[in-house]
PDB file of C-alpha atoms in Angstrom:
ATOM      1  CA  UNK A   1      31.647  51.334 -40.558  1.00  0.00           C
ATOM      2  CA  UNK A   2      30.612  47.703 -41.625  1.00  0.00           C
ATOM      3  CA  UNK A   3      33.373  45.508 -42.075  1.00  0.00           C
ATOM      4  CA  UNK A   4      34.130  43.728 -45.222  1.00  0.00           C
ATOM      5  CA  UNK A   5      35.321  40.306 -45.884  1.00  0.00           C
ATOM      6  CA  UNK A   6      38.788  39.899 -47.421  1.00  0.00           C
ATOM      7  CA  UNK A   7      41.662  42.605 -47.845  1.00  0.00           C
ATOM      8  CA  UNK A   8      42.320  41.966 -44.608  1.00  0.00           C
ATOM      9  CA  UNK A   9      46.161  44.072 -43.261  1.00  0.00           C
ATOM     10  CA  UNK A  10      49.051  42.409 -43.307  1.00  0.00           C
ATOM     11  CA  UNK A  11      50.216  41.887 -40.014  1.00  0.00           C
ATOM     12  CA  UNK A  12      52.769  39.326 -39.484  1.00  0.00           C
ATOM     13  CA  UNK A  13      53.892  37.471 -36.725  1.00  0.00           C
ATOM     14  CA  UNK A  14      52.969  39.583 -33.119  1.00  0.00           C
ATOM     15  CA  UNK A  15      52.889  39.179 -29.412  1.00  0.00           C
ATOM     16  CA  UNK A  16      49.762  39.968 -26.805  1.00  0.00           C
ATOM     17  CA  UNK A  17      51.433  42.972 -25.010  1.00  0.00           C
ATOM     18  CA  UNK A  18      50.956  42.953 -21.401  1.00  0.00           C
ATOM     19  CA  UNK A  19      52.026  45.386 -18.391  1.00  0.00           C
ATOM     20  CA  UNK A  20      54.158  42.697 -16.567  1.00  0.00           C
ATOM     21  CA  UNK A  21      56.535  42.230 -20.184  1.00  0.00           C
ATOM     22  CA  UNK A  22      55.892  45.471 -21.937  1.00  0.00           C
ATOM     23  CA  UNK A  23      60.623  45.952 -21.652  1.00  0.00           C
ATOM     24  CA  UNK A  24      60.618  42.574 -23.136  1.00  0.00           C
ATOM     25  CA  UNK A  25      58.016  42.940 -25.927  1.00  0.00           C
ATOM     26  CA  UNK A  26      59.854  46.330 -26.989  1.00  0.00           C
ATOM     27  CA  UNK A  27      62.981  44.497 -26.995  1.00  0.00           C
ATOM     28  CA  UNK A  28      62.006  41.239 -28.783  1.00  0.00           C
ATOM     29  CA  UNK A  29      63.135  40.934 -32.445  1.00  0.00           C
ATOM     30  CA  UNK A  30      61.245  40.846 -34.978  1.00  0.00           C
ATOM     31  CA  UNK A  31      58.018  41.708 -33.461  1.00  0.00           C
ATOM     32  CA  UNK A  32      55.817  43.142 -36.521  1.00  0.00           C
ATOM     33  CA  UNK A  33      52.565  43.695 -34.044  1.00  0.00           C
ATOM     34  CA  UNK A  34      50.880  43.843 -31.357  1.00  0.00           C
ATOM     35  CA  UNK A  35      47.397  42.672 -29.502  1.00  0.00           C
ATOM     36  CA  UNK A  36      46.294  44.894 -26.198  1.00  0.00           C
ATOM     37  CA  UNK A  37      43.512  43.790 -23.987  1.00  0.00           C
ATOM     38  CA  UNK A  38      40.913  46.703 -24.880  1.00  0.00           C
ATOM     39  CA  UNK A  39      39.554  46.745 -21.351  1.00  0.00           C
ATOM     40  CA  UNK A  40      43.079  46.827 -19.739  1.00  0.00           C
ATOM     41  CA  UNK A  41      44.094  50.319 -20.892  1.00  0.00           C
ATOM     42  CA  UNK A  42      42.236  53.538 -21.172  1.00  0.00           C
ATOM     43  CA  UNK A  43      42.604  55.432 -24.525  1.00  0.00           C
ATOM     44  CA  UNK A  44      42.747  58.594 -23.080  1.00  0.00           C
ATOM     45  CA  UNK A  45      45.856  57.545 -21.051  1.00  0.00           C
ATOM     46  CA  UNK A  46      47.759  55.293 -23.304  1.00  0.00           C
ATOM     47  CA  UNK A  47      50.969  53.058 -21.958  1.00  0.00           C
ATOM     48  CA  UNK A  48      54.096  54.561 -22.648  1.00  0.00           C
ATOM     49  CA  UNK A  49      55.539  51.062 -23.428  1.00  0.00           C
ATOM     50  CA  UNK A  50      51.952  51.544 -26.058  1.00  0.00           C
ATOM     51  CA  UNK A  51      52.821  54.874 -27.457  1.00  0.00           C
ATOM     52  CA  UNK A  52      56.692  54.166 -28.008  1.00  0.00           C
ATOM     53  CA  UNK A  53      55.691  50.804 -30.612  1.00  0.00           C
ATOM     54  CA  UNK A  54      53.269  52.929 -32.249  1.00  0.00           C
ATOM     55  CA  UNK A  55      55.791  55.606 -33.293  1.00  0.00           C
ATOM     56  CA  UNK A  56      57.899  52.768 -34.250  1.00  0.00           C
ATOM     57  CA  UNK A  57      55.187  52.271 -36.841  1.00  0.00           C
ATOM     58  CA  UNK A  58      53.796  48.558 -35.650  1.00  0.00           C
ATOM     59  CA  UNK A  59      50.173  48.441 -35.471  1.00  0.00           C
ATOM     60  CA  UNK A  60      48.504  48.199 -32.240  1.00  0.00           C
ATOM     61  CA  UNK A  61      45.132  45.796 -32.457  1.00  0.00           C
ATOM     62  CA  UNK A  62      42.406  46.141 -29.218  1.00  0.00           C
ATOM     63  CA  UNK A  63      41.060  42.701 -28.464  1.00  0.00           C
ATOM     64  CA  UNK A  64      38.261  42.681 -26.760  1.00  0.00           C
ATOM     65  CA  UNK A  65      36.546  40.001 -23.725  1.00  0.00           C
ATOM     66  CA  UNK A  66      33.410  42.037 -22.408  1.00  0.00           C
ATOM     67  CA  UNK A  67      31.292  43.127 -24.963  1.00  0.00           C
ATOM     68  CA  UNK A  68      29.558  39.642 -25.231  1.00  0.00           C
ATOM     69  CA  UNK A  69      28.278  39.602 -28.320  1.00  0.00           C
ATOM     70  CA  UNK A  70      26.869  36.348 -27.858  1.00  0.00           C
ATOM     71  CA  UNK A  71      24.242  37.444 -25.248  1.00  0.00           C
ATOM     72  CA  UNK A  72      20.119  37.797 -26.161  1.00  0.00           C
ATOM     73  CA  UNK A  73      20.947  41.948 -25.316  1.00  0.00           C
ATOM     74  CA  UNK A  74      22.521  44.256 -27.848  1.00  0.00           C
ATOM     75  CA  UNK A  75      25.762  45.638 -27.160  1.00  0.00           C
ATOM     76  CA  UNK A  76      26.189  48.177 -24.529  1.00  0.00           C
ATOM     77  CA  UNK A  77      26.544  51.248 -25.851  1.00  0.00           C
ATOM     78  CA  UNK A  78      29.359  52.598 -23.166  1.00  0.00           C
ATOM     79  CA  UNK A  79      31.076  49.311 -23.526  1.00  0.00           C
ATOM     80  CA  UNK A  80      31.341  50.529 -27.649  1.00  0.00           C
ATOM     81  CA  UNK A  81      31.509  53.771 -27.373  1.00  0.00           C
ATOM     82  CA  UNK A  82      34.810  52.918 -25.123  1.00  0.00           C
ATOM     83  CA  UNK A  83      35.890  50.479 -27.690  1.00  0.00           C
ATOM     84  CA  UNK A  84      35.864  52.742 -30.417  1.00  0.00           C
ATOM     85  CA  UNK A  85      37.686  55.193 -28.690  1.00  0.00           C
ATOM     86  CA  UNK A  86      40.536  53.059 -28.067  1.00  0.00           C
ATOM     87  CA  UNK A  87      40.405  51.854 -31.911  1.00  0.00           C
ATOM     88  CA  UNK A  88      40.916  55.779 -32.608  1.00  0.00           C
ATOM     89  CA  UNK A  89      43.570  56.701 -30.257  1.00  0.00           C
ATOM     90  CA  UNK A  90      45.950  53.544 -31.385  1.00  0.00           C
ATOM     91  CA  UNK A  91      45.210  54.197 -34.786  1.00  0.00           C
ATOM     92  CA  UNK A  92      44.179  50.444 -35.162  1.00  0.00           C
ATOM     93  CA  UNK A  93      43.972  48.158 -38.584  1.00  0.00           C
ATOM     94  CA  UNK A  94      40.734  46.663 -37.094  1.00  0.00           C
ATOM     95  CA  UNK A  95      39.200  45.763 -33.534  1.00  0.00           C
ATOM     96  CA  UNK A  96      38.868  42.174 -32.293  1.00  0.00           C
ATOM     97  CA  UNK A  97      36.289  40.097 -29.712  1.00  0.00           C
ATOM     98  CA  UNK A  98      35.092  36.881 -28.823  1.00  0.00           C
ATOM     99  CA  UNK A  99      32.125  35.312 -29.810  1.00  0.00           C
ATOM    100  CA  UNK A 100      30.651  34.287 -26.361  1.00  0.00           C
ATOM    101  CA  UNK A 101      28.650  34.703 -23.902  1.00  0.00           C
ATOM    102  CA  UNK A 102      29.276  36.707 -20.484  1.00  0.00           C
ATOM    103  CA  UNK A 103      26.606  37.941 -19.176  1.00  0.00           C
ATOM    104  CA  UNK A 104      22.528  37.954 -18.299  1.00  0.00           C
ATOM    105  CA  UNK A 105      20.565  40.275 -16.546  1.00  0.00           C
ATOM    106  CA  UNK A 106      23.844  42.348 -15.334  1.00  0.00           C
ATOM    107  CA  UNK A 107      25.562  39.510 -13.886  1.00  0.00           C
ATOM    108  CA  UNK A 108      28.731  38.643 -15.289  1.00  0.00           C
ATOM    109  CA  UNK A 109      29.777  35.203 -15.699  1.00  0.00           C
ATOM    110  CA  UNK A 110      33.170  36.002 -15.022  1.00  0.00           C
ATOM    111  CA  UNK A 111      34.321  33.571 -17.873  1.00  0.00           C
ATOM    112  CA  UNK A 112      33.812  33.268 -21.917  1.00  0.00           C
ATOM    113  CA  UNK A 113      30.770  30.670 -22.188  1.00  0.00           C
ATOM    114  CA  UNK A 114      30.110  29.320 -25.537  1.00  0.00           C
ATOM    115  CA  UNK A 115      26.600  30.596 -27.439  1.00  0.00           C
ATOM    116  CA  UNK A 116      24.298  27.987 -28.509  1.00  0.00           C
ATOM    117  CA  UNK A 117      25.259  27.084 -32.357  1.00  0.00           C
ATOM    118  CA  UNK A 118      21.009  27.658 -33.348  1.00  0.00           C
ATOM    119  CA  UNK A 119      19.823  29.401 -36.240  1.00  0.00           C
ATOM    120  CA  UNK A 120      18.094  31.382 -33.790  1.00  0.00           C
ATOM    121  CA  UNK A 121      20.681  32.494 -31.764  1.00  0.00           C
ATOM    122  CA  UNK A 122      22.744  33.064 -35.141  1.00  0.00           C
ATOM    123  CA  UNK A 123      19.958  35.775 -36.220  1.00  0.00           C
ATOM    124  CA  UNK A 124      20.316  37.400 -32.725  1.00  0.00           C
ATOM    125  CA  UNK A 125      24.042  37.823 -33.097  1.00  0.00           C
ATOM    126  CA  UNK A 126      24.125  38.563 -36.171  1.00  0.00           C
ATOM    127  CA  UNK A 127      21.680  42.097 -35.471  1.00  0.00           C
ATOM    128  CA  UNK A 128      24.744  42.490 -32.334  1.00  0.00           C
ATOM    129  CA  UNK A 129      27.682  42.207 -34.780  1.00  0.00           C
ATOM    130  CA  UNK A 130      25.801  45.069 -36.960  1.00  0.00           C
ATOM    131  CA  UNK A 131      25.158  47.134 -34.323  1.00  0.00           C
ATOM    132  CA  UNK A 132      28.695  46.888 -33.567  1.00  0.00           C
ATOM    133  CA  UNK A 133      29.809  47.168 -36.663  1.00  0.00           C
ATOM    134  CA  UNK A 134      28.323  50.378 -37.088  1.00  0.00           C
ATOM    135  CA  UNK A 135      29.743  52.012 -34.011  1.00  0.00           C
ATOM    136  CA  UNK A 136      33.101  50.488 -34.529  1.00  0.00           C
ATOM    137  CA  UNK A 137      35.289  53.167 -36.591  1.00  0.00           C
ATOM    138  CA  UNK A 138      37.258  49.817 -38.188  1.00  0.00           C
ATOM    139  CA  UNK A 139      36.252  46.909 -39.140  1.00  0.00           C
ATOM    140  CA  UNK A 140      35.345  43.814 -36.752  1.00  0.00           C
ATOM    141  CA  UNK A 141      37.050  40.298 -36.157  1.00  0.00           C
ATOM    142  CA  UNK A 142      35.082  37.501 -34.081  1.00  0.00           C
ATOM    143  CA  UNK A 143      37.769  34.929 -32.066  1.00  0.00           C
ATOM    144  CA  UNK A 144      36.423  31.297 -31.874  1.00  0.00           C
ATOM    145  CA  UNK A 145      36.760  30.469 -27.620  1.00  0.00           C
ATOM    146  CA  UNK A 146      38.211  27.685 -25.290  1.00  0.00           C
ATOM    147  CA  UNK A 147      34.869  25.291 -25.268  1.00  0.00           C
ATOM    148  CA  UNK A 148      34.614  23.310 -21.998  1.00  0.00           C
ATOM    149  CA  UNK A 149      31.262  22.168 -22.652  1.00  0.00           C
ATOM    150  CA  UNK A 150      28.701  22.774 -25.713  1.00  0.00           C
ATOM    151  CA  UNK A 151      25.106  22.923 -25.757  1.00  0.00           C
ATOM    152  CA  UNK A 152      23.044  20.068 -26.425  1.00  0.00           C
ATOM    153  CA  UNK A 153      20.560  21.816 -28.860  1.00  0.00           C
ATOM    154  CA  UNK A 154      23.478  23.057 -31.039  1.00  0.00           C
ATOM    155  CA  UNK A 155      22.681  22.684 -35.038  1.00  0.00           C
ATOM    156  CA  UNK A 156      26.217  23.937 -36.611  1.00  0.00           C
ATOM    157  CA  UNK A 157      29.329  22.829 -36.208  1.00  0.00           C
ATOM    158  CA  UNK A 158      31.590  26.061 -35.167  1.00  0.00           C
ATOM    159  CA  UNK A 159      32.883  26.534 -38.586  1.00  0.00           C
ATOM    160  CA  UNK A 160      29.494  26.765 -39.977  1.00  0.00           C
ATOM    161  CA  UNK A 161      28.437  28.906 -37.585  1.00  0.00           C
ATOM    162  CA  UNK A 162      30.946  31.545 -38.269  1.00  0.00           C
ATOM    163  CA  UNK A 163      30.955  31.148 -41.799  1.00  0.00           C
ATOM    164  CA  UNK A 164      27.235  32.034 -41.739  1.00  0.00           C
ATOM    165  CA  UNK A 165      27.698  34.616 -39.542  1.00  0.00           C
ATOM    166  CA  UNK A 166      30.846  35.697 -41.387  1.00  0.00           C
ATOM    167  CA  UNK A 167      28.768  35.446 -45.177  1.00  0.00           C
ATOM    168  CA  UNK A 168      25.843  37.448 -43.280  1.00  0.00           C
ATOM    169  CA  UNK A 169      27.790  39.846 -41.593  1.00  0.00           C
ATOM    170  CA  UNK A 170      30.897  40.438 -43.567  1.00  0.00           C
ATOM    171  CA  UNK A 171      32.578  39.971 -39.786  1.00  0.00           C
ATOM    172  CA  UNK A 172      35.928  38.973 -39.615  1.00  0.00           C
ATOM    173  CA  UNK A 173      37.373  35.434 -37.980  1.00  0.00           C
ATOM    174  CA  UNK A 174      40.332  35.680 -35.923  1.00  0.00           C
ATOM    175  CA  UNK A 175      41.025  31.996 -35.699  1.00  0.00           C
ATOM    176  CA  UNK A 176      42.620  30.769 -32.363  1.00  0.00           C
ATOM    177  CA  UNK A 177      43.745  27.296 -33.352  1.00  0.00           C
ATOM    178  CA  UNK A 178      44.705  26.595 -29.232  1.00  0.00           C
ATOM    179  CA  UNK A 179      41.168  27.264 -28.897  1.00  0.00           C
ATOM    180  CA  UNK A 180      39.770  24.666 -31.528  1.00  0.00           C
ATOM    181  CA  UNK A 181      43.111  22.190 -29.561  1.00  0.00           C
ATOM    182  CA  UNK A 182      40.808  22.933 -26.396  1.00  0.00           C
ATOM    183  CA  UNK A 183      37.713  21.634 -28.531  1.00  0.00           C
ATOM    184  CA  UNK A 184      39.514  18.402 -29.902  1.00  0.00           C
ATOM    185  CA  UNK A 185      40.490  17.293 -26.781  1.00  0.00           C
ATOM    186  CA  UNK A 186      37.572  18.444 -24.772  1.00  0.00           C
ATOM    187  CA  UNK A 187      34.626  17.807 -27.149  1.00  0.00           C
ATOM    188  CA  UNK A 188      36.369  15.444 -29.658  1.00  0.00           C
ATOM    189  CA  UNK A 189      36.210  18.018 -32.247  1.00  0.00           C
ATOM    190  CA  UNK A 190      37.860  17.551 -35.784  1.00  0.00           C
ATOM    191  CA  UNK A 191      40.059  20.180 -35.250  1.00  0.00           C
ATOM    192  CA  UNK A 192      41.890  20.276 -38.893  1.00  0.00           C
ATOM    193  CA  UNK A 193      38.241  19.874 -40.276  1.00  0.00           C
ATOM    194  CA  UNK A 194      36.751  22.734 -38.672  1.00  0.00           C
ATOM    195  CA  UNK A 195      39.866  24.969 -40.045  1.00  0.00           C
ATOM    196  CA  UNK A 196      38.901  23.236 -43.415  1.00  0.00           C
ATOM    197  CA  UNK A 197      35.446  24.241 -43.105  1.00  0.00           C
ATOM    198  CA  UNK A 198      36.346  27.968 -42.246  1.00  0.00           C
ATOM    199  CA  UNK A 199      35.947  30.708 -45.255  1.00  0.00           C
ATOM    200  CA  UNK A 200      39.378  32.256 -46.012  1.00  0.00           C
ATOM    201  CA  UNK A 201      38.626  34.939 -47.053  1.00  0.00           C
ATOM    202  CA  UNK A 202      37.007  36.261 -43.663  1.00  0.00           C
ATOM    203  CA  UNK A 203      40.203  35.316 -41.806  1.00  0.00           C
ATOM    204  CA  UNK A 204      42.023  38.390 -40.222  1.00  0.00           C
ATOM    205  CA  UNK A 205      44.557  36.773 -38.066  1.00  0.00           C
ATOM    206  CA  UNK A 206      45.197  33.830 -36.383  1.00  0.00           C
ATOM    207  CA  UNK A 207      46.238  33.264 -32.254  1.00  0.00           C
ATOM    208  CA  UNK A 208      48.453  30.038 -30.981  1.00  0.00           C
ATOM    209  CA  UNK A 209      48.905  29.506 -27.114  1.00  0.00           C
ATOM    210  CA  UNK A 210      49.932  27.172 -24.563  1.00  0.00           C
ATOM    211  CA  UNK A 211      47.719  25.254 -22.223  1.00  0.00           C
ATOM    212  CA  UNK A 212      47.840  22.095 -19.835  1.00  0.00           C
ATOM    213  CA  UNK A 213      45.994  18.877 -19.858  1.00  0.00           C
ATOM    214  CA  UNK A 214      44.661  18.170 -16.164  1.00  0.00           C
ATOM    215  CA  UNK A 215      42.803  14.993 -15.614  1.00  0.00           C
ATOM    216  CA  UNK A 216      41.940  14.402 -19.033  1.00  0.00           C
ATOM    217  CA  UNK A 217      40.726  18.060 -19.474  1.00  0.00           C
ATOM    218  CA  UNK A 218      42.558  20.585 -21.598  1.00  0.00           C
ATOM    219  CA  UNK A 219      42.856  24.359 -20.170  1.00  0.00           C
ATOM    220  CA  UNK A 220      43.397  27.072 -22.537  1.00  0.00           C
ATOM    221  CA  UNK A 221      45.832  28.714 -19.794  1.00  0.00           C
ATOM    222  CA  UNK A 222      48.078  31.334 -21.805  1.00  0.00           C
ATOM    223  CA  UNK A 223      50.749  30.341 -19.456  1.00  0.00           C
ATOM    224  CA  UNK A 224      52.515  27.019 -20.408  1.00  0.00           C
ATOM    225  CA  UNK A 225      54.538  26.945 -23.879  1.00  0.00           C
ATOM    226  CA  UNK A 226      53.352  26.397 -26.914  1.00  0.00           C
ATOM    227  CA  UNK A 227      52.243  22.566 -27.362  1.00  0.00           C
ATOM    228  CA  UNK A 228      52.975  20.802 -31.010  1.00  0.00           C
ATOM    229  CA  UNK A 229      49.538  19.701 -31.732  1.00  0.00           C
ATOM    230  CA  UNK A 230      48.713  23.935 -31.740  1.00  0.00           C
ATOM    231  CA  UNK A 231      51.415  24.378 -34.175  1.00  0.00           C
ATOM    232  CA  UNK A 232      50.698  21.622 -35.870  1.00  0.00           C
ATOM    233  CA  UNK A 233      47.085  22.975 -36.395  1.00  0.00           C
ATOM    234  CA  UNK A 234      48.397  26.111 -37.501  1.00  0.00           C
ATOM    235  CA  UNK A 235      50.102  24.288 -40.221  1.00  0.00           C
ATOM    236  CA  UNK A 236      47.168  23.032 -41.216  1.00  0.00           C
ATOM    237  CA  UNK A 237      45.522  26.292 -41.089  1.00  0.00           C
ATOM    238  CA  UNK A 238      48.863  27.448 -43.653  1.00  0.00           C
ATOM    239  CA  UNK A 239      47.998  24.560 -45.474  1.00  0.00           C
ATOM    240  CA  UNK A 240      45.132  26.914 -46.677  1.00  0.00           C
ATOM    241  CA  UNK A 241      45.585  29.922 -46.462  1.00  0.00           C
ATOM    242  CA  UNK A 242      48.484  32.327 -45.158  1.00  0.00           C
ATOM    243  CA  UNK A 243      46.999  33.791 -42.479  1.00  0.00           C
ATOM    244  CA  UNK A 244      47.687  38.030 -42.447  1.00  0.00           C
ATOM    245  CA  UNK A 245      48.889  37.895 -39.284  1.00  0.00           C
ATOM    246  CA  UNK A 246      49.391  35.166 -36.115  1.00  0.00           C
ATOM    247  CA  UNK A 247      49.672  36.761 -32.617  1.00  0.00           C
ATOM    248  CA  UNK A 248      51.413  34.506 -29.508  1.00  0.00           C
ATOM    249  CA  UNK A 249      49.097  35.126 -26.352  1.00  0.00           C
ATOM    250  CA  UNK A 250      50.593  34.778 -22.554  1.00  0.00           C
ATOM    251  CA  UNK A 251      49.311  35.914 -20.195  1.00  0.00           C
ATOM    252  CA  UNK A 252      51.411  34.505 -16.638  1.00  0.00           C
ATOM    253  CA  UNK A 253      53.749  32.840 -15.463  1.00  0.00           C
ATOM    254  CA  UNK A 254      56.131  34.688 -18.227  1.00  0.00           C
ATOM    255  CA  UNK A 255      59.497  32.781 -19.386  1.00  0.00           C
ATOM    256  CA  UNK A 256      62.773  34.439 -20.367  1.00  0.00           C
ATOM    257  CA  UNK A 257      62.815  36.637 -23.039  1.00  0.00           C
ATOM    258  CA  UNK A 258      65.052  33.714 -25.289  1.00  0.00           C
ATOM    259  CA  UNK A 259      61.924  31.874 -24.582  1.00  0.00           C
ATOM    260  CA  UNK A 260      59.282  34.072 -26.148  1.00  0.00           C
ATOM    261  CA  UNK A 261      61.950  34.270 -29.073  1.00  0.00           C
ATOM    262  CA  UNK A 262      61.916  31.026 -29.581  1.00  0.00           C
ATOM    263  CA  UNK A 263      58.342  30.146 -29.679  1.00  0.00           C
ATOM    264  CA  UNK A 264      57.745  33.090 -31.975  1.00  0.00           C
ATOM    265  CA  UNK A 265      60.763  31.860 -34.615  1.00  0.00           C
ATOM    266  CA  UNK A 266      58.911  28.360 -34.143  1.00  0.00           C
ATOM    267  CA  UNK A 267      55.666  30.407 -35.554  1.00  0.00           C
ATOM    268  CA  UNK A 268      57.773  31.706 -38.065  1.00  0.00           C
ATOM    269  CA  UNK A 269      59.088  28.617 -39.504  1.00  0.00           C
ATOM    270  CA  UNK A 270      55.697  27.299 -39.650  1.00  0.00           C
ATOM    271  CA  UNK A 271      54.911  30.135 -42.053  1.00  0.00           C
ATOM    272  CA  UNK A 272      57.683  29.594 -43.783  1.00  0.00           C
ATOM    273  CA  UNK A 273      56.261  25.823 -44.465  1.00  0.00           C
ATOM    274  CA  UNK A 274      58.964  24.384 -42.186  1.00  0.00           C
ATOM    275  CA  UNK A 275      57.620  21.335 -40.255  1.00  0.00           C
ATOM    276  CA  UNK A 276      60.455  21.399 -38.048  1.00  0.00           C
ATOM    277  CA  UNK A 277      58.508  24.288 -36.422  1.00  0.00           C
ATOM    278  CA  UNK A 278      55.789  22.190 -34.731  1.00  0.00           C
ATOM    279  CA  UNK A 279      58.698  20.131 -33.063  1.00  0.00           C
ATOM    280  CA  UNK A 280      60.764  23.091 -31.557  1.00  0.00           C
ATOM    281  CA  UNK A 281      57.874  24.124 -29.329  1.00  0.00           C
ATOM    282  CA  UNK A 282      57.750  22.256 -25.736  1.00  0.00           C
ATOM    283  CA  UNK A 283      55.901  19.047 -25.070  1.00  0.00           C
ATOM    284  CA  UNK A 284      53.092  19.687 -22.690  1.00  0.00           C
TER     285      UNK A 284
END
C-alpha cells in the first residue's frame, strides 16, 4: 500500500541490531526498537536473537541498501518481493531505504552513490518509489546518504529534493543527521538549514552515528563514537520537531556494552532538550 505522510509510529530511541552484538542489544536498557539490515537476514529463517525482541513486543524495522531506488531502472521485482516478505514476517511499523544509486546495467557499485538532484531524475524516482510503494505491505521511508561528491548539474538542494519527492510521493524521510555532518564537512553544506528546510510531517525516524575525519575528509564509518556536531544536529532537528523515533547505527569495531549505554542516554537527553547531551558523546 502507498504510504502516507504524517502519523508516523512512535518508536523511541533504538539500536541497528547486528549478528556480532545481538547478547548485548537484548541486554541493553531501555532499548524501545530496533533496525535490521533487510538483506542480512532471510525472513523465512529469522534470528533467534530477532524473534526473542519481537515477543518482547519492540518493533523490528528492515532497512534496506540494495534496492537502489535512485537508478534510471525500476525496482527489481525479486529484490521487493524479498523485501516485503521480511516486512511480513517481523510484523514491521514500516520498511526503510536509501535514496541512492547502486547500480547500472547489473553492475553493482558496491557503495551508496548520490542521484543527481534534477527535476528529471526526481520524476524517474518518483514512478520507483510508487512502484515500491505498491508492493511494499507498509509504508516506505527514504534515508538521506553519506555524500562524498555531488553532481555538478544538480538543481535542488537535498531538502528540496526530498520534500518534493516526499509532497509527490507521500514517502517517508528517515533523516540521518551523521549523513547531512558528512555533507557539511565534505560539500560545505548548511547542515542545520537543510534540517530546516525538511517537511515534518514526512519524518519517520531519525539515525545519528560516528565517523572519522581523515585528511580533511569526513567518513560516515558506523564505527567511531558518536561526534558532538551529530548530536548537536539532532538538537537542531528537536528544535523542530520530535522525531518518532532515533536509531544509533554501528556497525564494527563494537565498544563495551556501558559504551553503547552511554551514547544512547546521550540521545536521550537530547530528546529530553538537555544540551548537556551533545557534550557527553566523544570528541572525534
Amino acid at each position: 500500500m502507498d504510504g502516507s505522510s504524517g502519523a508516523w509510529p512512535t518508536l523511541g530511541v533504538g539500536i541497528g541490531w547486528r549478528d556480532e552484538i545481538d547478547v548485548v542489544v537484548e541486554q541493553l536498557p531501555g532499548v524501545e526498537w530496533v533496525e535490521v539490515v533487510a538483506e542480512n537476514i532471510s525472513p523465512d529463517r529469522l534470528p533467534p536473537s530477532i524473534r526473542l525482541l519481537l515477543a518482547r513486543g519492540l518493533p523490528v524495522v528492515p532497512h534496506g541498501v540494495a534496492l537502489g531506488l535512485g537508478g534510471a531502472c525500476l525496482p527489481d521485482k525479486a529484490r521487493l518481493d524479498r523485501l516485503a516478505r521480511l516486512a511480513g514476517a517481523l510484523d514491521a511499523p514500516l520498511v526503510t531505504e536509501h535514496l541512492a544509486f547502486v547500480r547500472s546495467g547489473g553492475t553493482e557499485a558496491g557503495h551508496l552513490l548520490p542521484v543527481p538532484r534534477t527535476r528529471e531524475a526526481l520524476g524517474v524516482i518518483a514512478e520507483n518509489v510508487r512502484v515500491a510503494q505498491r508492493e511494499l505491505p507498509v509504508p516506505l521511508a527514504l534515508e538521506n546518504i553519506a555524500p562524498h561528491f555531488a553532481w555538478p548539474e544538480d538543481e535542488l538542494t537535498e531538502a528540496q529534493f526530498l520534500a518534493e519527492l516526499a509532497d509527490r510521493t507521500g514517502v517517508g524521510l528517515l533523516v540521518d543527521v551523521a549523513n547531512l555532518y558528512t555533507g557539511q564537512v565534505n560539500l560545505g553544506v548548511d547542515a542545520a538549514a537543510e534540517i530546516a528546510a525538511l517537511p515534518v510531517e514526512a519524518i519517520a525516524y531519525a539515525h545519528v552515528a560516528g565517523g572519522r575525519l581523515i585528511d580533511g575528509v569526513w567518513h560516515d564509518t558506523h564505527t567511531h563514537p558518536l561526534p558532538p556536531p551529530v548530536l548537536e544536529l539532532l538538537a537542531e532537528l528537536c528544535g523542530r520537531v520530535r522525531p518518532p523515533g532515533v536509531l544509533l547505527e554501528r556497525d564494527g569495531n563494537y565498544p563495551p556494552p556501558r559504551a553503547l549505554s552511554a551514547e544512547l542516554e546521550a540521545i536521550r537527553q537530547v530528546l529530553r532538550g538537555d544540551e548537556t547531551g551533545c557534550r557527553t558523546a566523544r570528541p572525534v
